[in-house]
PDB file of C-alpha atoms and ligand atoms in Angstrom:
ATOM      1  CA  MET A   1       6.942  93.398  70.850  1.00 94.00           C
ATOM      2  CA  LYS A   2       8.717  95.807  72.839  1.00 96.00           C
ATOM      3  CA  LEU A   3      12.460  95.276  73.033  1.00 96.00           C
ATOM      4  CA  ILE A   4      15.497  97.566  74.554  1.00 98.00           C
ATOM      5  CA  LEU A   5      18.740  96.396  73.022  1.00 98.00           C
ATOM      6  CA  LEU A   6      20.976  97.538  75.782  1.00 98.00           C
ATOM      7  CA  GLY A   7      24.584  97.281  75.221  1.00 98.00           C
ATOM      8  CA  PRO A   8      28.023  99.402  75.009  1.00 98.00           C
ATOM      9  CA  PRO A   9      28.915 101.574  71.770  1.00 97.00           C
ATOM     10  CA  GLY A  10      29.941  98.641  68.994  1.00 97.00           C
ATOM     11  CA  ALA A  11      28.112  95.753  71.079  1.00 98.00           C
ATOM     12  CA  GLY A  12      25.793  95.308  67.876  1.00 98.00           C
ATOM     13  CA  LYS A  13      22.486  97.362  68.804  1.00 98.00           C
ATOM     14  CA  GLY A  14      21.958  98.702  65.270  1.00 97.00           C
ATOM     15  CA  THR A  15      23.404  95.888  63.314  1.00 97.00           C
ATOM     16  CA  GLN A  16      20.748  93.461  64.855  1.00 97.00           C
ATOM     17  CA  ALA A  17      18.009  96.165  65.080  1.00 97.00           C
ATOM     18  CA  ARG A  18      18.414  96.367  61.333  1.00 95.00           C
ATOM     19  CA  ARG A  19      17.882  92.716  61.231  1.00 96.00           C
ATOM     20  CA  LEU A  20      15.043  92.406  63.729  1.00 95.00           C
ATOM     21  CA  MET A  21      13.128  94.973  61.824  1.00 94.00           C
ATOM     22  CA  ASP A  22      13.265  93.050  58.493  1.00 93.00           C
ATOM     23  CA  ALA A  23      12.488  89.683  59.917  1.00 93.00           C
ATOM     24  CA  HIS A  24       9.937  90.610  61.774  1.00 92.00           C
ATOM     25  CA  GLY A  25       8.281  94.047  60.708  1.00 93.00           C
ATOM     26  CA  ILE A  26       8.590  96.546  64.016  1.00 95.00           C
ATOM     27  CA  PRO A  27      10.410  99.368  63.477  1.00 98.00           C
ATOM     28  CA  GLN A  28      14.293  99.975  64.973  1.00 97.00           C
ATOM     29  CA  LEU A  29      13.866 103.613  67.471  1.00 98.00           C
ATOM     30  CA  SER A  30      17.892 104.753  67.444  1.00 98.00           C
ATOM     31  CA  THR A  31      18.034 108.046  69.349  1.00 98.00           C
ATOM     32  CA  GLY A  32      21.635 107.921  67.772  1.00 97.00           C
ATOM     33  CA  ASP A  33      20.066 107.628  64.510  1.00 96.00           C
ATOM     34  CA  MET A  34      17.602 110.341  64.809  1.00 97.00           C
ATOM     35  CA  LEU A  35      20.594 112.595  66.278  1.00 97.00           C
ATOM     36  CA  ARG A  36      22.078 112.420  63.205  1.00 96.00           C
ATOM     37  CA  ALA A  37      19.468 113.399  61.391  1.00 95.00           C
ATOM     38  CA  ALA A  38      18.791 116.400  63.604  1.00 97.00           C
ATOM     39  CA  VAL A  39      22.713 117.094  62.789  1.00 96.00           C
ATOM     40  CA  ALA A  40      22.489 116.685  59.108  1.00 95.00           C
ATOM     41  CA  GLU A  41      19.639 118.762  58.940  1.00 97.00           C
ATOM     42  CA  GLY A  42      21.494 121.068  60.320  1.00 96.00           C
ATOM     43  CA  THR A  43      18.113 122.029  63.024  1.00 96.00           C
ATOM     44  CA  PRO A  44      18.919 124.186  66.465  1.00 95.00           C
ATOM     45  CA  LEU A  45      18.605 120.738  68.174  1.00 95.00           C
ATOM     46  CA  GLY A  46      20.812 118.962  65.747  1.00 96.00           C
ATOM     47  CA  LYS A  47      23.759 122.250  66.428  1.00 96.00           C
ATOM     48  CA  MET A  48      23.381 121.175  69.824  1.00 96.00           C
ATOM     49  CA  ALA A  49      23.983 117.508  70.083  1.00 97.00           C
ATOM     50  CA  LYS A  50      26.283 117.781  67.481  1.00 97.00           C
ATOM     51  CA  GLU A  51      28.667 119.195  70.135  1.00 96.00           C
ATOM     52  CA  VAL A  52      27.671 117.266  72.805  1.00 97.00           C
ATOM     53  CA  MET A  53      27.931 113.482  70.276  1.00 97.00           C
ATOM     54  CA  ASP A  54      31.580 114.516  69.877  1.00 96.00           C
ATOM     55  CA  HIS A  55      32.929 114.396  72.656  1.00 96.00           C
ATOM     56  CA  GLY A  56      31.115 110.943  73.705  1.00 97.00           C
ATOM     57  CA  ASP A  57      28.632 112.338  76.017  1.00 98.00           C
ATOM     58  CA  LEU A  58      24.544 112.112  76.556  1.00 98.00           C
ATOM     59  CA  VAL A  59      22.254 114.673  75.148  1.00 98.00           C
ATOM     60  CA  SER A  60      20.198 116.020  77.560  1.00 97.00           C
ATOM     61  CA  ASP A  61      17.333 113.396  78.918  1.00 97.00           C
ATOM     62  CA  ASP A  62      14.323 115.686  78.292  1.00 96.00           C
ATOM     63  CA  ILE A  63      15.317 116.408  74.490  1.00 96.00           C
ATOM     64  CA  ILE A  64      15.830 112.129  74.764  1.00 98.00           C
ATOM     65  CA  VAL A  65      12.556 111.194  76.483  1.00 97.00           C
ATOM     66  CA  GLY A  66      10.250 113.928  74.245  1.00 96.00           C
ATOM     67  CA  MET A  67      11.407 112.516  71.010  1.00 96.00           C
ATOM     68  CA  ILE A  68      10.928 108.588  71.741  1.00 98.00           C
ATOM     69  CA  ALA A  69       7.943 109.798  73.658  1.00 96.00           C
ATOM     70  CA  GLU A  70       6.915 111.749  69.871  1.00 96.00           C
ATOM     71  CA  ARG A  71       7.773 108.517  68.418  1.00 97.00           C
ATOM     72  CA  ILE A  72       6.119 105.492  70.096  1.00 97.00           C
ATOM     73  CA  ASP A  73       3.221 106.599  69.537  1.00 96.00           C
ATOM     74  CA  ARG A  74       3.186 106.699  65.480  1.00 97.00           C
ATOM     75  CA  PRO A  75       0.734 103.968  64.116  1.00 97.00           C
ATOM     76  CA  ASP A  76       4.258 102.255  62.897  1.00 97.00           C
ATOM     77  CA  CYS A  77       4.769 101.183  66.491  1.00 97.00           C
ATOM     78  CA  SER A  78       1.761  99.345  66.845  1.00 95.00           C
ATOM     79  CA  ASN A  79       2.677  95.796  67.304  1.00 94.00           C
ATOM     80  CA  GLY A  80       5.746  97.154  69.146  1.00 96.00           C
ATOM     81  CA  PHE A  81       9.251  98.563  68.811  1.00 97.00           C
ATOM     82  CA  ILE A  82      12.922  97.734  69.527  1.00 98.00           C
ATOM     83  CA  LEU A  83      14.578 100.617  71.271  1.00 98.00           C
ATOM     84  CA  ASP A  84      18.333 101.036  70.157  1.00 98.00           C
ATOM     85  CA  GLY A  85      20.725 103.274  72.346  1.00 98.00           C
ATOM     86  CA  PHE A  86      17.606 104.315  74.677  1.00 98.00           C
ATOM     87  CA  PRO A  87      17.363 104.336  77.576  1.00 98.00           C
ATOM     88  CA  ARG A  88      20.627 105.218  79.019  1.00 98.00           C
ATOM     89  CA  SER A  89      20.530 106.485  82.333  1.00 98.00           C
ATOM     90  CA  ASP A  90      17.872 105.974  85.010  1.00 97.00           C
ATOM     91  CA  ALA A  91      16.213 108.671  84.607  1.00 98.00           C
ATOM     92  CA  GLN A  92      15.566 107.975  80.788  1.00 98.00           C
ATOM     93  CA  ALA A  93      14.715 104.216  82.036  1.00 98.00           C
ATOM     94  CA  GLY A  94      12.106 106.164  84.695  1.00 98.00           C
ATOM     95  CA  ALA A  95      10.392 108.118  82.221  1.00 98.00           C
ATOM     96  CA  LEU A  96      10.019 105.507  79.605  1.00 98.00           C
ATOM     97  CA  ASP A  97       8.494 103.565  82.603  1.00 98.00           C
ATOM     98  CA  SER A  98       5.701 106.129  82.756  1.00 97.00           C
ATOM     99  CA  MET A  99       5.584 106.395  78.893  1.00 97.00           C
ATOM    100  CA  LEU A 100       4.555 102.619  78.617  1.00 97.00           C
ATOM    101  CA  ALA A 101       1.976 102.849  81.997  1.00 97.00           C
ATOM    102  CA  GLU A 102       0.443 105.581  80.528  1.00 97.00           C
ATOM    103  CA  ARG A 103      -0.342 103.310  77.327  1.00 96.00           C
ATOM    104  CA  GLY A 104      -0.719 100.692  79.007  1.00 96.00           C
ATOM    105  CA  LEU A 105       2.109  99.000  77.427  1.00 96.00           C
ATOM    106  CA  ALA A 106       4.957  96.677  79.012  1.00 96.00           C
ATOM    107  CA  LEU A 107       8.269  95.545  77.782  1.00 96.00           C
ATOM    108  CA  ASP A 108       8.564  92.191  76.742  1.00 96.00           C
ATOM    109  CA  HIS A 109      12.745  91.975  76.985  1.00 97.00           C
ATOM    110  CA  VAL A 110      15.609  93.937  78.120  1.00 98.00           C
ATOM    111  CA  ILE A 111      18.462  92.187  75.738  1.00 98.00           C
ATOM    112  CA  GLU A 112      22.395  92.571  77.341  1.00 98.00           C
ATOM    113  CA  MET A 113      24.720  92.701  74.185  1.00 98.00           C
ATOM    114  CA  LYS A 114      27.243  91.643  76.326  1.00 97.00           C
ATOM    115  CA  VAL A 115      31.020  92.943  74.379  1.00 96.00           C
ATOM    116  CA  ILE A 116      34.430  93.109  75.997  1.00 93.00           C
ATOM    117  CA  ASP A 117      35.720  97.277  75.708  1.00 91.00           C
ATOM    118  CA  ASP A 118      38.781  95.969  73.965  1.00 87.00           C
ATOM    119  CA  VAL A 119      36.945  94.799  70.754  1.00 93.00           C
ATOM    120  CA  LEU A 120      34.700  97.475  70.714  1.00 95.00           C
ATOM    121  CA  VAL A 121      37.369 100.628  69.980  1.00 94.00           C
ATOM    122  CA  GLU A 122      38.300  97.850  66.840  1.00 94.00           C
ATOM    123  CA  ARG A 123      34.441  97.155  66.038  1.00 96.00           C
ATOM    124  CA  ILE A 124      34.043 101.453  66.272  1.00 96.00           C
ATOM    125  CA  THR A 125      36.765 102.680  64.891  1.00 95.00           C
ATOM    126  CA  GLY A 126      36.224  99.662  61.200  1.00 96.00           C
ATOM    127  CA  ARG A 127      32.357 100.829  60.808  1.00 97.00           C
ATOM    128  CA  TYR A 128      31.592 102.369  57.756  1.00 97.00           C
ATOM    129  CA  THR A 129      27.478 102.779  56.280  1.00 97.00           C
ATOM    130  CA  CYS A 130      26.066 103.544  53.262  1.00 97.00           C
ATOM    131  CA  ALA A 131      25.212 106.846  53.042  1.00 96.00           C
ATOM    132  CA  ASN A 132      21.840 105.676  50.597  1.00 97.00           C
ATOM    133  CA  CYS A 133      20.003 103.313  52.704  1.00 95.00           C
ATOM    134  CA  GLY A 134      21.671 103.284  55.644  1.00 93.00           C
ATOM    135  CA  ALA A 135      23.288  99.239  55.574  1.00 95.00           C
ATOM    136  CA  GLY A 136      26.585  98.784  58.319  1.00 96.00           C
ATOM    137  CA  TYR A 137      29.545  97.732  56.919  1.00 97.00           C
ATOM    138  CA  HIS A 138      32.610  96.921  59.052  1.00 97.00           C
ATOM    139  CA  ASP A 139      36.563  97.064  56.951  1.00 97.00           C
ATOM    140  CA  THR A 140      37.175  93.849  58.715  1.00 95.00           C
ATOM    141  CA  PHE A 141      34.268  91.818  59.946  1.00 95.00           C
ATOM    142  CA  GLN A 142      31.562  92.401  57.702  1.00 95.00           C
ATOM    143  CA  GLN A 143      32.388  93.718  53.667  1.00 97.00           C
ATOM    144  CA  PRO A 144      29.963  94.072  51.499  1.00 97.00           C
ATOM    145  CA  ARG A 145      29.330  90.537  48.789  1.00 97.00           C
ATOM    146  CA  LYS A 146      31.597  93.302  46.095  1.00 97.00           C
ATOM    147  CA  ILE A 147      33.670  95.919  47.834  1.00 95.00           C
ATOM    148  CA  GLY A 148      32.759  99.502  47.366  1.00 97.00           C
ATOM    149  CA  VAL A 149      29.406  98.056  46.046  1.00 98.00           C
ATOM    150  CA  CYS A 150      26.032  98.296  48.914  1.00 98.00           C
ATOM    151  CA  ASP A 151      24.388  94.908  49.245  1.00 97.00           C
ATOM    152  CA  GLU A 152      21.254  96.034  49.984  1.00 97.00           C
ATOM    153  CA  CYS A 153      20.928  98.889  47.588  1.00 98.00           C
ATOM    154  CA  ASP A 154      23.671  98.483  44.948  1.00 98.00           C
ATOM    155  CA  GLY A 155      25.195 101.944  46.188  1.00 98.00           C
ATOM    156  CA  THR A 156      28.487 103.417  45.887  1.00 98.00           C
ATOM    157  CA  GLU A 157      28.542 106.178  48.394  1.00 98.00           C
ATOM    158  CA  PHE A 158      29.720 105.224  52.088  1.00 98.00           C
ATOM    159  CA  LYS A 159      30.622 107.389  55.228  1.00 97.00           C
ATOM    160  CA  ARG A 160      31.868 107.067  58.619  1.00 97.00           C
ATOM    161  CA  ARG A 161      30.868 108.617  61.957  1.00 96.00           C
ATOM    162  CA  ALA A 162      32.213 112.073  63.173  1.00 93.00           C
ATOM    163  CA  ASP A 163      32.011 110.422  66.359  1.00 95.00           C
ATOM    164  CA  ASP A 164      34.291 107.047  65.467  1.00 95.00           C
ATOM    165  CA  ASN A 165      37.334 107.902  66.269  1.00 93.00           C
ATOM    166  CA  GLU A 166      39.689 106.034  69.177  1.00 92.00           C
ATOM    167  CA  GLU A 167      39.100 109.097  71.954  1.00 93.00           C
ATOM    168  CA  THR A 168      35.688 109.803  71.320  1.00 95.00           C
ATOM    169  CA  VAL A 169      34.632 106.094  72.006  1.00 95.00           C
ATOM    170  CA  ARG A 170      36.359 105.705  75.252  1.00 94.00           C
ATOM    171  CA  SER A 171      34.511 108.648  76.338  1.00 96.00           C
ATOM    172  CA  ARG A 172      31.766 106.949  75.748  1.00 97.00           C
ATOM    173  CA  LEU A 173      32.631 103.418  76.921  1.00 97.00           C
ATOM    174  CA  ASP A 174      33.123 105.773  80.564  1.00 97.00           C
ATOM    175  CA  VAL A 175      29.812 106.906  79.837  1.00 98.00           C
ATOM    176  CA  TYR A 176      28.014 103.548  79.273  1.00 98.00           C
ATOM    177  CA  HIS A 177      29.556 102.851  82.171  1.00 97.00           C
ATOM    178  CA  ASP A 178      28.939 105.506  84.744  1.00 98.00           C
ATOM    179  CA  GLN A 179      25.207 105.718  83.361  1.00 98.00           C
ATOM    180  CA  THR A 180      24.255 103.014  81.361  1.00 98.00           C
ATOM    181  CA  ALA A 181      25.633 100.054  82.881  1.00 98.00           C
ATOM    182  CA  PRO A 182      23.857 100.523  86.363  1.00 98.00           C
ATOM    183  CA  LEU A 183      20.101  99.653  84.176  1.00 98.00           C
ATOM    184  CA  LEU A 184      20.888  96.446  84.071  1.00 98.00           C
ATOM    185  CA  PRO A 185      20.408  95.525  87.731  1.00 98.00           C
ATOM    186  CA  TYR A 186      17.051  97.067  87.523  1.00 97.00           C
ATOM    187  CA  TYR A 187      15.636  95.737  84.874  1.00 98.00           C
ATOM    188  CA  ARG A 188      17.194  92.495  86.038  1.00 97.00           C
ATOM    189  CA  ALA A 189      15.304  92.725  89.435  1.00 97.00           C
ATOM    190  CA  LYS A 190      12.136  93.157  86.971  1.00 96.00           C
ATOM    191  CA  GLY A 191      12.942  89.820  85.322  1.00 96.00           C
ATOM    192  CA  VAL A 192      13.162  91.418  81.702  1.00 97.00           C
ATOM    193  CA  LEU A 193      16.551  90.946  81.269  1.00 97.00           C
ATOM    194  CA  ARG A 194      18.009  87.982  79.021  1.00 97.00           C
ATOM    195  CA  GLU A 195      21.521  88.450  77.745  1.00 96.00           C
ATOM    196  CA  VAL A 196      23.171  87.444  74.451  1.00 97.00           C
ATOM    197  CA  ASP A 197      27.112  86.645  73.947  1.00 98.00           C
ATOM    198  CA  GLY A 198      27.777  89.525  71.777  1.00 98.00           C
ATOM    199  CA  MET A 199      31.073  87.790  71.123  1.00 97.00           C
ATOM    200  CA  ALA A 200      29.998  85.846  68.656  1.00 97.00           C
ATOM    201  CA  ASP A 201      29.802  86.361  65.216  1.00 96.00           C
ATOM    202  CA  ILE A 202      27.036  88.567  63.555  1.00 96.00           C
ATOM    203  CA  ASP A 203      24.785  85.390  62.377  1.00 97.00           C
ATOM    204  CA  ASP A 204      25.351  83.545  65.403  1.00 98.00           C
ATOM    205  CA  VAL A 205      24.234  86.878  67.628  1.00 98.00           C
ATOM    206  CA  THR A 206      21.181  87.019  64.744  1.00 97.00           C
ATOM    207  CA  ALA A 207      20.027  83.439  65.786  1.00 97.00           C
ATOM    208  CA  GLN A 208      20.415  84.009  69.519  1.00 97.00           C
ATOM    209  CA  LEU A 209      18.358  87.369  69.733  1.00 96.00           C
ATOM    210  CA  GLY A 210      15.772  84.459  67.293  1.00 94.00           C
ATOM    211  CA  ALA A 211      15.679  82.282  70.132  1.00 93.00           C
ATOM    212  CA  VAL A 212      14.770  85.740  72.674  1.00 92.00           C
ATOM    213  CA  PHE A 213      12.453  86.916  70.125  1.00 85.00           C
ATOM    214  CA  ASN A 214      10.731  83.213  69.794  1.00 82.00           C
ATOM    215  CA  GLY A 215       9.863  82.662  73.698  1.00 77.00           C
ATOM    216  CA  GLY A 216      13.199  81.164  74.652  1.00 56.00           C
ATOM    217  CA  ASN A 217      16.039  82.769  76.651  1.00 49.00           C
TER     218      ASN A 217
HETATM  219  P1  LIG B 301      24.647 105.624  69.498  1.00 55.37           P
HETATM  220  O1  LIG B 301      24.353 106.097  67.629  1.00 55.37           O
HETATM  221  O2  LIG B 301      23.074 105.037  70.082  1.00 55.37           O
HETATM  222  O3  LIG B 301      25.917 105.012  69.674  1.00 55.37           O
HETATM  223  P2  LIG B 301      26.259 103.925  70.529  1.00 55.37           P
HETATM  224  O4  LIG B 301      25.857 103.385  71.920  1.00 55.37           O
HETATM  225  O5  LIG B 301      27.890 104.685  70.916  1.00 55.37           O
HETATM  226  O6  LIG B 301      26.245 102.712  69.670  1.00 55.37           O
HETATM  227  P3  LIG B 301      27.157 102.343  68.421  1.00 55.37           P
HETATM  228  O7  LIG B 301      25.597 102.887  67.321  1.00 55.37           O
HETATM  229  O8  LIG B 301      28.220 103.114  68.714  1.00 55.37           O
HETATM  230  O9  LIG B 301      26.806 101.132  68.224  1.00 55.37           O
HETATM  231  P4  LIG B 301      26.163  99.439  67.706  1.00 55.37           P
HETATM  232  O10 LIG B 301      26.081  98.875  69.017  1.00 55.37           O
HETATM  233  O11 LIG B 301      24.829 100.326  67.151  1.00 55.37           O
HETATM  234  O12 LIG B 301      26.671  99.123  67.098  1.00 55.37           O
HETATM  235  P5  LIG B 301      26.842  98.399  65.745  1.00 55.37           P
HETATM  236  O13 LIG B 301      25.742  97.682  64.993  1.00 55.37           O
HETATM  237  O14 LIG B 301      27.234  99.655  64.642  1.00 55.37           O
HETATM  238  O15 LIG B 301      24.592 106.968  69.796  1.00 55.37           O
HETATM  239  C1  LIG B 301      25.742 107.901  69.854  1.00 55.37           C
HETATM  240  C2  LIG B 301      25.481 109.423  70.865  1.00 55.37           C
HETATM  241  O16 LIG B 301      24.259 110.222  70.610  1.00 55.37           O
HETATM  242  C3  LIG B 301      25.885 109.075  71.999  1.00 55.37           C
HETATM  243  O17 LIG B 301      27.320 108.952  72.270  1.00 55.37           O
HETATM  244  C4  LIG B 301      25.183 110.322  72.697  1.00 55.37           C
HETATM  245  O18 LIG B 301      26.273 111.498  72.315  1.00 55.37           O
HETATM  246  C5  LIG B 301      23.831 110.442  71.689  1.00 55.37           C
HETATM  247  N1  LIG B 301      22.502 109.832  72.437  1.00 55.37           N
HETATM  248  C6  LIG B 301      22.049 108.388  71.528  1.00 55.37           C
HETATM  249  N2  LIG B 301      21.062 107.951  72.286  1.00 55.37           N
HETATM  250  C7  LIG B 301      21.257 109.329  73.126  1.00 55.37           C
HETATM  251  C8  LIG B 301      19.903 108.934  74.584  1.00 55.37           C
HETATM  252  N3  LIG B 301      19.428 107.710  74.630  1.00 55.37           N
HETATM  253  N4  LIG B 301      20.378 109.587  75.478  1.00 55.37           N
HETATM  254  C9  LIG B 301      21.614 110.706  75.563  1.00 55.37           C
HETATM  255  N5  LIG B 301      22.061 111.138  74.455  1.00 55.37           N
HETATM  256  C10 LIG B 301      22.343 110.108  73.340  1.00 55.37           C
HETATM  257  O19 LIG B 301      27.895  97.655  64.871  1.00 55.37           O
HETATM  258  C11 LIG B 301      29.487  98.326  65.238  1.00 55.37           C
HETATM  259  C12 LIG B 301      30.229  97.615  64.121  1.00 55.37           C
HETATM  260  O20 LIG B 301      31.102  96.252  64.873  1.00 55.37           O
HETATM  261  C13 LIG B 301      29.715  97.780  62.640  1.00 55.37           C
HETATM  262  O21 LIG B 301      30.409  98.053  61.672  1.00 55.37           O
HETATM  263  C14 LIG B 301      29.692  96.571  62.594  1.00 55.37           C
HETATM  264  O22 LIG B 301      29.399  95.689  61.344  1.00 55.37           O
HETATM  265  C15 LIG B 301      30.430  95.500  63.875  1.00 55.37           C
HETATM  266  N6  LIG B 301      29.656  94.197  64.481  1.00 55.37           N
HETATM  267  C16 LIG B 301      28.805  94.625  64.476  1.00 55.37           C
HETATM  268  N7  LIG B 301      28.403  92.988  65.554  1.00 55.37           N
HETATM  269  C17 LIG B 301      29.067  92.669  65.138  1.00 55.37           C
HETATM  270  C18 LIG B 301      30.219  91.362  65.659  1.00 55.37           C
HETATM  271  N8  LIG B 301      29.350  90.635  66.393  1.00 55.37           N
HETATM  272  N9  LIG B 301      30.870  90.690  65.642  1.00 55.37           N
HETATM  273  C19 LIG B 301      32.037  91.265  64.731  1.00 55.37           C
HETATM  274  N10 LIG B 301      31.821  92.661  64.395  1.00 55.37           N
HETATM  275  C20 LIG B 301      30.469  93.544  64.435  1.00 55.37           C
HETATM  276 MG1  LIG B 302      24.326 102.208  66.714  1.00 55.37          MG
HETATM  277 ZN1  LIG B 303      22.494 100.396  50.448  1.00 55.37          ZN
END
């Protein structure tokens, strides 16, 4: 199964990709997570990317396309993958088409996670993750069962993203509407676009995605 989760910042792409990965055993390929790993390692790419990400702009297409091309050739992608945060521009969508065609692959579904802008800022500014395993939480919408202890690994250290402040979120939303949302009609015309109501509860969204995964719509 080869899927794209397409939606604005805070739509729930990462939250749901992790659940799909656990349920179906196919990897989540998050370009945002890959870039944050490079930032944490302090590589030249990470140093360059940090500045761009802190402004909420897009890192250059060549770099991103190269990262994904290398990633989908790894053995864990042999049964498919979930693209989270890629593609985000016309150029990236075109490059993905070529990459898949060269390998004799095709997308099964492109899933639009629809959420209105007003709630996205609240979701993003309240987000935090487990520093040990990456499990995602929210100050209001998704607290761990025991406050201060990760449900998945019992870790007690948590972190927040440098770009999760209101000002940067507003720029990320503008970039989404300008450069990424125009991909929706592109995928609709190809007949692969499905919509899920990303405003619903987290478990409800998971159920909607399960229906798409299992052949419904
Ligand atoms: P990236 O990491 O991809 O960030 P994003 O697209 O802005 O999306 P987020 O990760 O913020 O949101 P999400 O949809 O994953 O939401 P989540 O599930 O965490 O990219 C970051 C930056 O890297 C970009 O700005 C850019 O600079 C660069 N970059 C990345 N990819 C690139 C590319 N392809 N090209 C160029 N540059 C690129 O949920 C958010 C919160 O809400 C959580 O706290 C969660 O608990 C909560 N929540 C989730 N679902 C629900 C729900 N249904 N109800 C209530 N709360 C919910
Ligand atoms: Mg994410
Ligand atoms: Zn954890």
